[in-house]
CSV table of C-alpha atoms and ligand atoms in Angstrom, one decimal:
chain,number,residue,atom,x,y,z
A,1,MET,CA,118.9,127.1,132.4
A,2,ARG,CA,121.5,125.8,130.0
A,3,GLU,CA,121.6,122.7,127.8
A,4,THR,CA,124.5,121.0,126.3
A,5,ILE,CA,124.7,120.1,122.6
A,6,ARG,CA,127.2,117.9,120.8
A,7,LYS,CA,128.5,119.4,117.6
A,8,GLU,CA,131.4,118.2,115.5
A,9,GLY,CA,133.0,116.3,118.3
A,10,HIS,CA,133.1,119.0,120.9
A,11,VAL,CA,130.6,120.0,123.6
A,12,SER,CA,129.3,123.5,123.4
A,13,GLN,CA,127.0,125.4,125.8
A,14,ILE,CA,124.1,127.3,124.4
A,15,PRO,CA,121.6,129.0,126.6
A,16,THR,CA,118.1,127.7,126.4
A,17,PRO,CA,115.9,130.5,125.0
A,18,ILE,CA,113.6,132.4,127.3
A,19,ASP,CA,110.4,131.3,125.6
A,20,LEU,CA,107.7,133.9,125.8
A,21,ARG,CA,105.8,133.0,122.7
A,22,SER,CA,102.9,131.4,124.6
A,23,ASP,CA,101.9,129.8,127.9
A,24,THR,CA,101.3,126.7,125.8
A,25,VAL,CA,105.1,126.0,125.8
A,26,THR,CA,105.0,124.9,129.5
A,27,ARG,CA,106.1,121.3,130.0
A,28,PRO,CA,104.8,118.7,132.5
A,29,ASP,CA,107.2,118.8,135.5
A,30,ALA,CA,108.5,115.8,137.5
A,31,GLU,CA,105.5,115.8,139.9
A,32,MET,CA,103.0,116.1,137.2
A,33,ARG,CA,104.7,113.2,135.4
A,34,LYS,CA,104.4,111.1,138.5
A,35,ALA,CA,100.7,111.8,138.6
A,36,ILE,CA,100.5,110.7,134.9
A,37,ALA,CA,102.4,107.5,135.6
A,38,ARG,CA,100.1,106.6,138.5
A,39,ALA,CA,96.9,107.3,136.7
A,40,GLU,CA,94.2,104.6,136.7
A,41,VAL,CA,92.7,104.4,133.3
A,42,GLY,CA,89.8,102.8,131.4
A,43,ASP,CA,88.0,103.3,128.0
A,44,ASP,CA,86.6,106.8,128.2
A,45,VAL,CA,84.3,106.2,125.1
A,46,PHE,CA,82.5,103.7,127.4
A,47,GLY,CA,82.7,106.3,130.2
A,48,GLU,CA,85.0,104.0,132.1
A,49,ASP,CA,88.1,106.1,132.7
A,50,PRO,CA,88.0,106.7,136.5
A,51,THR,CA,90.6,109.5,136.4
A,52,MET,CA,88.8,111.3,133.6
A,53,ASN,CA,85.5,110.9,135.6
A,54,ARG,CA,87.2,112.6,138.6
A,55,LEU,CA,88.5,115.4,136.4
A,56,LEU,CA,85.0,116.1,134.9
A,57,GLU,CA,83.4,116.1,138.3
A,58,GLN,CA,86.0,118.6,139.5
A,59,VAL,CA,85.6,120.8,136.4
A,60,SER,CA,81.9,120.9,136.6
A,61,ALA,CA,82.1,121.7,140.3
A,62,ARG,CA,84.6,124.5,139.8
A,63,LEU,CA,82.5,126.0,137.0
A,64,GLY,CA,79.2,125.5,138.8
A,65,LYS,CA,77.7,123.4,135.9
A,66,GLU,CA,75.9,120.1,135.9
A,67,ALA,CA,78.4,118.3,133.6
A,68,ALA,CA,81.6,118.6,131.6
A,69,ILE,CA,83.3,117.0,128.6
A,70,PHE,CA,87.0,116.6,127.9
A,71,VAL,CA,88.4,117.6,124.5
A,72,PRO,CA,92.0,117.4,123.0
A,73,SER,CA,92.2,121.2,122.3
A,74,GLY,CA,90.5,124.4,123.1
A,75,THR,CA,89.7,124.9,119.5
A,76,MET,CA,87.7,121.6,119.5
A,77,GLY,CA,86.0,122.7,122.7
A,78,ASN,CA,84.9,126.0,121.2
A,79,GLN,CA,83.9,124.5,117.9
A,80,ILE,CA,81.7,121.6,119.2
A,81,CYS,CA,79.9,124.4,121.1
A,82,VAL,CA,79.4,126.4,117.9
A,83,ASN,CA,78.1,123.3,116.2
A,84,VAL,CA,75.7,122.3,119.0
A,85,HIS,CA,74.3,125.8,119.5
A,86,THR,CA,73.5,126.6,115.9
A,87,ARG,CA,72.2,125.3,112.6
A,88,PRO,CA,74.0,125.8,109.2
A,89,GLY,CA,73.3,129.3,107.9
A,90,ASP,CA,73.1,130.9,111.4
A,91,GLU,CA,75.2,133.7,112.6
A,92,ALA,CA,77.4,133.9,115.7
A,93,LEU,CA,78.7,137.1,117.2
A,94,ALA,CA,82.2,137.4,118.6
A,95,HIS,CA,84.8,140.0,119.3
A,96,VAL,CA,86.5,141.0,116.0
A,97,GLN,CA,89.8,139.7,117.4
A,98,GLY,CA,88.2,136.7,119.1
A,99,HIS,CA,89.9,133.3,119.0
A,100,VAL,CA,86.8,131.6,117.7
A,101,LEU,CA,86.6,134.0,114.8
A,102,ASP,CA,90.2,134.6,113.9
A,103,LEU,CA,92.4,131.8,115.2
A,104,GLU,CA,90.5,128.5,114.6
A,105,GLY,CA,91.1,127.9,110.9
A,106,GLY,CA,87.6,129.1,109.9
A,107,ALA,CA,86.1,126.0,111.6
A,108,ALA,CA,82.8,127.7,112.4
A,109,ALA,CA,82.2,128.2,108.7
A,110,ALA,CA,83.8,125.0,107.5
A,111,LEU,CA,82.4,122.6,110.0
A,112,ALA,CA,79.2,124.1,111.4
A,113,GLY,CA,78.2,126.3,108.4
A,114,VAL,CA,78.0,129.3,110.7
A,115,HIS,CA,79.3,132.7,109.9
A,116,VAL,CA,80.9,134.7,112.7
A,117,THR,CA,80.4,138.5,112.8
A,118,GLY,CA,83.2,140.4,114.5
A,119,LEU,CA,82.1,143.1,116.9
A,120,PRO,CA,84.4,145.9,118.2
A,121,GLY,CA,85.2,146.3,121.9
A,122,ALA,CA,88.1,147.9,123.8
A,123,ASN,CA,90.3,145.3,125.4
A,124,GLY,CA,88.1,142.5,124.1
A,125,VAL,CA,85.1,143.6,126.1
A,126,ILE,CA,82.0,144.1,123.9
A,127,ASP,CA,79.5,146.6,125.1
A,128,SER,CA,76.0,145.2,125.6
A,129,GLU,CA,74.5,148.0,123.4
A,130,VAL,CA,76.8,146.9,120.6
A,131,ILE,CA,75.5,143.4,121.0
A,132,ARG,CA,71.9,144.5,121.1
A,133,HIS,CA,72.3,146.4,117.8
A,134,ALA,CA,74.1,143.4,116.2
A,135,ILE,CA,71.4,140.9,116.9
A,136,ARG,CA,69.3,140.8,113.7
A,137,PRO,CA,65.5,140.9,114.1
A,138,PRO,CA,64.0,137.6,112.7
A,139,ASN,CA,63.0,138.0,109.1
A,140,GLU,CA,63.1,135.9,106.0
A,141,HIS,CA,66.2,137.6,104.5
A,142,SER,CA,68.8,137.6,107.3
A,143,PRO,CA,70.7,134.9,108.9
A,144,ARG,CA,69.4,133.9,112.3
A,145,THR,CA,71.7,135.4,115.0
A,146,ARG,CA,71.9,132.5,117.3
A,147,LEU,CA,75.1,132.6,119.4
A,148,LEU,CA,77.2,135.0,121.3
A,149,CYS,CA,80.8,134.0,122.0
A,150,LEU,CA,82.8,135.9,124.6
A,151,GLU,CA,86.4,135.4,125.6
A,152,ASN,CA,87.8,135.9,129.2
A,153,THR,CA,90.7,136.6,129.4
A,154,HIS,CA,90.9,138.0,125.9
A,155,ASN,CA,94.1,136.6,124.2
A,156,VAL,CA,94.8,139.1,121.3
A,157,ALA,CA,93.6,142.1,123.4
A,158,GLY,CA,96.4,141.4,125.8
A,159,GLY,CA,95.1,139.0,128.4
A,160,THR,CA,92.4,141.5,129.4
A,161,ILE,CA,89.6,140.6,131.8
A,162,TRP,CA,85.9,141.0,131.3
A,163,PRO,CA,84.5,142.8,134.3
A,164,LEU,CA,81.8,140.6,135.8
A,165,GLU,CA,79.0,143.3,135.4
A,166,ALA,CA,79.9,143.7,131.7
A,167,LEU,CA,79.8,140.0,131.2
A,168,GLU,CA,76.5,139.8,133.0
A,169,LYS,CA,74.9,142.6,130.9
A,170,ALA,CA,76.2,141.2,127.6
A,171,SER,CA,74.9,137.8,128.5
A,172,ALA,CA,71.5,139.2,129.6
A,173,VAL,CA,71.0,141.1,126.3
A,174,ALA,CA,71.9,137.9,124.3
A,175,HIS,CA,69.6,135.7,126.4
A,176,GLN,CA,66.7,138.1,126.2
A,177,ALA,CA,67.0,137.9,122.4
A,178,GLY,CA,67.0,134.1,122.5
A,179,LEU,CA,70.7,133.7,121.8
A,180,VAL,CA,72.9,131.1,123.4
A,181,VAL,CA,76.1,132.3,125.2
A,182,HIS,CA,79.4,130.5,125.0
A,183,LEU,CA,82.3,131.6,127.1
A,184,ASP,CA,85.8,130.9,125.8
A,185,GLY,CA,87.6,130.7,129.1
A,186,ALA,CA,90.9,129.3,127.9
A,187,ARG,CA,92.4,131.5,130.6
A,188,ILE,CA,89.5,131.9,132.9
A,189,TRP,CA,91.9,130.8,135.7
A,190,ASN,CA,94.1,133.8,135.0
A,191,ALA,CA,91.0,136.1,135.2
A,192,SER,CA,90.0,134.5,138.5
A,193,VAL,CA,93.4,134.7,140.1
A,194,ALA,CA,93.8,138.4,139.1
A,195,THR,CA,90.4,139.5,140.3
A,196,GLY,CA,89.4,137.1,143.0
A,197,VAL,CA,86.2,136.4,141.1
A,198,ASP,CA,85.3,132.7,141.3
A,199,PRO,CA,85.4,131.0,137.8
A,200,ALA,CA,81.8,129.8,138.5
A,201,GLN,CA,80.7,133.5,138.8
A,202,TYR,CA,81.9,134.1,135.3
A,203,ALA,CA,80.6,130.8,134.1
A,204,GLN,CA,77.0,131.4,135.4
A,205,HIS,CA,76.5,133.9,132.7
A,206,ALA,CA,77.3,131.4,129.9
A,207,ASP,CA,75.4,128.3,128.7
A,208,THR,CA,78.7,126.6,127.9
A,209,VAL,CA,82.2,127.5,129.1
A,210,MET,CA,85.4,126.2,127.6
A,211,VAL,CA,88.6,126.0,129.7
A,212,CYS,CA,92.2,125.0,128.9
A,213,PHE,CA,94.6,123.0,131.1
A,214,SER,CA,97.4,123.1,128.5
A,215,LYS,CA,98.2,126.8,128.9
A,216,GLY,CA,99.4,128.5,132.1
A,217,LEU,CA,98.3,125.5,134.1
A,218,GLY,CA,101.1,123.4,132.5
A,219,ALA,CA,99.3,120.2,131.5
A,220,PRO,CA,100.6,118.8,128.2
A,221,VAL,CA,97.2,118.4,126.5
A,222,GLY,CA,93.6,119.1,127.2
A,223,SER,CA,90.6,121.4,127.5
A,224,ALA,CA,87.1,120.9,128.8
A,225,VAL,CA,83.6,122.3,128.2
A,226,ALA,CA,81.1,122.6,131.0
A,227,GLY,CA,77.4,123.1,130.7
A,228,SER,CA,74.0,121.5,131.5
A,229,ARG,CA,73.7,117.7,131.3
A,230,ASP,CA,71.6,118.0,128.2
A,231,VAL,CA,74.0,120.2,126.3
A,232,VAL,CA,77.0,118.0,127.3
A,233,ASP,CA,75.2,115.0,125.9
A,234,LYS,CA,74.9,116.8,122.6
A,235,LEU,CA,78.5,117.9,122.8
A,236,ARG,CA,79.6,114.3,123.2
A,237,TYR,CA,77.9,113.4,119.9
A,238,VAL,CA,79.6,116.2,118.0
A,239,ARG,CA,82.9,115.5,119.7
A,240,LYS,CA,82.7,112.0,118.3
A,241,LYS,CA,81.9,113.3,114.8
A,242,TYR,CA,84.9,115.7,115.0
A,243,GLY,CA,87.2,112.8,116.0
A,244,GLY,CA,87.7,113.9,119.6
A,245,ALA,CA,86.4,110.8,121.5
A,246,MET,CA,89.5,109.2,123.0
A,247,ARG,CA,90.2,106.0,125.0
A,248,GLN,CA,92.5,105.7,128.0
A,249,VAL,CA,92.6,109.4,128.6
A,250,GLY,CA,93.3,109.0,132.3
A,251,VAL,CA,96.9,109.7,131.6
A,252,LEU,CA,95.9,113.2,130.3
A,253,ALA,CA,93.2,113.7,133.0
A,254,ALA,CA,95.8,113.0,135.7
A,255,ALA,CA,97.9,115.8,134.4
A,256,CYS,CA,94.9,118.1,134.2
A,257,LEU,CA,93.8,117.3,137.8
A,258,TYR,CA,97.4,117.9,139.0
A,259,ALA,CA,97.3,121.2,137.2
A,260,LEU,CA,94.0,122.3,138.7
A,261,GLU,CA,95.1,121.3,142.2
A,262,ASN,CA,98.6,122.7,142.1
A,263,ASN,CA,99.1,125.3,139.4
A,264,ILE,CA,96.2,127.9,139.7
A,265,ASP,CA,97.4,130.0,142.6
A,266,ARG,CA,100.9,130.4,141.1
A,267,LEU,CA,99.4,132.2,138.1
A,268,ALA,CA,99.8,135.3,140.3
A,269,ASP,CA,103.6,135.0,139.7
A,270,ASP,CA,103.1,135.0,135.9
A,271,HIS,CA,100.9,138.2,136.3
A,272,LYS,CA,103.7,139.8,138.4
A,273,ASN,CA,106.3,138.8,135.8
A,274,ALA,CA,104.1,140.2,133.0
A,275,ALA,CA,103.9,143.6,134.8
A,276,LEU,CA,107.6,143.5,135.3
A,277,LEU,CA,108.3,142.9,131.6
A,278,ALA,CA,105.7,145.6,130.6
A,279,GLY,CA,107.6,148.0,132.8
A,280,TYR,CA,110.8,147.4,130.8
A,281,LEU,CA,109.1,147.7,127.4
A,282,GLY,CA,107.1,150.8,128.3
A,283,GLU,CA,110.4,152.6,128.8
A,284,VAL,CA,111.2,152.7,125.1
A,285,ASP,CA,110.1,155.7,123.1
A,286,GLY,CA,107.8,154.8,120.3
A,287,VAL,CA,106.7,151.5,121.9
A,288,SER,CA,103.1,151.4,123.1
A,289,ILE,CA,101.3,148.8,125.1
A,290,PRO,CA,97.7,149.4,123.9
A,291,HIS,CA,95.9,147.3,126.6
A,292,PRO,CA,96.3,147.3,130.3
A,293,VAL,CA,98.5,144.3,131.4
A,294,GLU,CA,96.1,142.6,133.7
A,295,THR,CA,97.2,139.0,133.5
A,296,ASN,CA,100.1,137.2,131.7
A,297,ILE,CA,99.9,138.6,128.2
A,298,ILE,CA,101.7,141.7,126.9
A,299,VAL,CA,100.7,143.0,123.5
A,300,VAL,CA,103.2,145.5,122.2
A,301,ASN,CA,102.6,147.9,119.3
A,302,LEU,CA,105.7,149.0,117.4
A,303,GLU,CA,104.0,151.4,114.9
A,304,GLY,CA,105.6,154.4,116.6
A,305,LEU,CA,109.1,152.8,116.1
A,306,GLY,CA,108.5,152.3,112.4
A,307,VAL,CA,109.8,148.7,112.5
A,308,THR,CA,108.1,145.5,111.7
A,309,ALA,CA,107.1,142.9,114.3
A,310,SER,CA,108.9,140.2,112.4
A,311,LEU,CA,112.2,142.1,112.4
A,312,VAL,CA,112.0,142.5,116.2
A,313,VAL,CA,111.1,138.9,116.7
A,314,GLU,CA,114.1,137.8,114.6
A,315,GLU,CA,116.5,140.0,116.5
A,316,LEU,CA,115.1,138.9,119.8
A,317,LYS,CA,115.6,135.3,118.8
A,318,LYS,CA,119.3,136.0,118.2
A,319,ARG,CA,119.5,137.1,121.8
A,320,GLY,CA,117.7,134.0,123.1
A,321,VAL,CA,114.3,135.6,123.7
A,322,LEU,CA,111.3,134.2,121.9
A,323,ALA,CA,108.1,136.2,121.2
A,324,VAL,CA,105.5,136.0,118.4
A,325,SER,CA,104.3,138.5,115.9
A,326,LEU,CA,100.6,139.1,115.9
A,327,GLY,CA,100.5,141.3,112.9
A,328,GLU,CA,102.7,143.7,111.0
A,329,ASN,CA,103.6,145.9,114.0
A,330,VAL,CA,102.4,143.9,116.9
A,331,VAL,CA,104.5,141.5,119.1
A,332,ARG,CA,103.1,139.4,121.9
A,333,PHE,CA,104.9,138.2,125.0
A,334,VAL,CA,103.3,135.7,127.4
A,335,THR,CA,104.7,134.8,130.8
A,336,HIS,CA,104.2,131.3,132.3
A,337,LYS,CA,105.4,128.8,134.9
A,338,ASP,CA,108.5,127.8,133.0
A,339,VAL,CA,110.0,131.3,133.1
A,340,ASN,CA,111.1,132.8,136.4
A,341,GLU,CA,111.5,136.4,137.5
A,342,SER,CA,115.1,136.6,136.7
A,343,GLU,CA,114.6,135.2,133.2
A,344,VAL,CA,111.8,137.7,132.6
A,345,GLU,CA,114.1,140.5,133.8
A,346,LYS,CA,116.8,139.3,131.4
A,347,ALA,CA,114.2,139.2,128.6
A,348,GLY,CA,113.1,142.7,129.4
A,349,GLN,CA,116.7,144.0,129.3
A,350,GLU,CA,117.4,142.2,126.0
A,351,THR,CA,114.1,143.5,124.4
A,352,VAL,CA,114.8,147.1,125.4
A,353,GLU,CA,118.2,146.8,123.8
A,354,VAL,CA,116.8,145.3,120.6
A,355,LEU,CA,114.1,147.9,120.4
A,356,ARG,CA,116.6,150.7,120.8
A,357,GLN,CA,118.9,149.1,118.3
A,358,VAL,CA,116.4,148.5,115.5
A,359,ARG,CA,115.0,152.0,115.9
A,360,GLY,CA,118.5,153.1,114.8
B,1,PLP,C1,94.6,128.8,123.0
B,1,PLP,C2,93.2,129.4,123.0
B,1,PLP,C3,92.2,128.6,122.4
B,1,PLP,C4,92.4,127.3,121.8
B,1,PLP,O1,93.2,126.4,122.3
B,1,PLP,P1,94.0,125.2,121.5
B,1,PLP,O2,94.2,124.2,122.5
B,1,PLP,O3,95.3,125.9,121.1
B,1,PLP,O4,93.2,124.8,120.4
B,1,PLP,C5,90.9,129.1,122.5
B,1,PLP,N1,90.7,130.3,123.0
B,1,PLP,C6,91.7,131.1,123.4
B,1,PLP,C7,91.3,132.5,124.0
B,1,PLP,C8,93.0,130.7,123.4
B,1,PLP,O5,93.9,131.5,123.9
């Protein structure tokens, strides 16, 4: 793909970068825009947006829950759940690299007054015994451990999938101890396409589940939370408090419905492309891919190369490949619907050259 820019009177051609920073960079395509243009709308704060109501029915059905609520971002979806499931001073448990702990601006502490304890776990999967030991027995000194947050697929651990049995066990341990379980399923669609496990089978082990439409599914904006009718009523109240109650949201719901109906199965292509890219990167001595590439995310560790992630990201950018640094020596690549196989191949070749060049 090329775009033309005008500069000092002449037209020059620069290649559009191959953007592998995140699957959030996907843009609504022509068909999705048609669906947006056709959307019937109403005031959703009065519950009168017909397109939103259709989306929420579809989301609750797909996740096997009684009800659902729409939110502008996944962060808001997770955080209204943290708020509803806890009281100030409570403790939540999450993976030490979990989005809810590490990538939401400290919202659990700032907005819900909850402290989140990070638990270890290979590939983002926390062993149920680790959870059992982390749950504090009730006493007058300790915070009340109230909530367990799980993430499937796990973003920073490389798009890895919670095996269904592990999820079931973790959830059972938490529920037995009286905790509430929240599932951050921003990319639950990827997990489902990769394994053939229905999203509802994952969701049945959680009291609330948050899903995103704005990532690999290609919608411009939007996430949802599904749960019982009772919990969704409570979430509506907190969403209002957090500023997330919106009016003619049918224009967004139409994009999300389009995404659900058309863009789930094709995630398999993103997974194939991620494996292809990982194949290229794995060729370079000193580069390690610490997590299995199970879906659309590749986390690359450069410690063995002795170069920083920011240097590699800069060099890649010069060659028209965009990735993000996730730490001093860690670079992340994400495949998605707006990069095709030949672009991913090109990105792989460029990245191999950059890695060999910076190693010196
Ligand atoms: C992206 C993401 C979120 C939050 O989504 P935003 O819409 O960016 O706020 C939550 N959890 C995970 C695992 C994510 O990858």
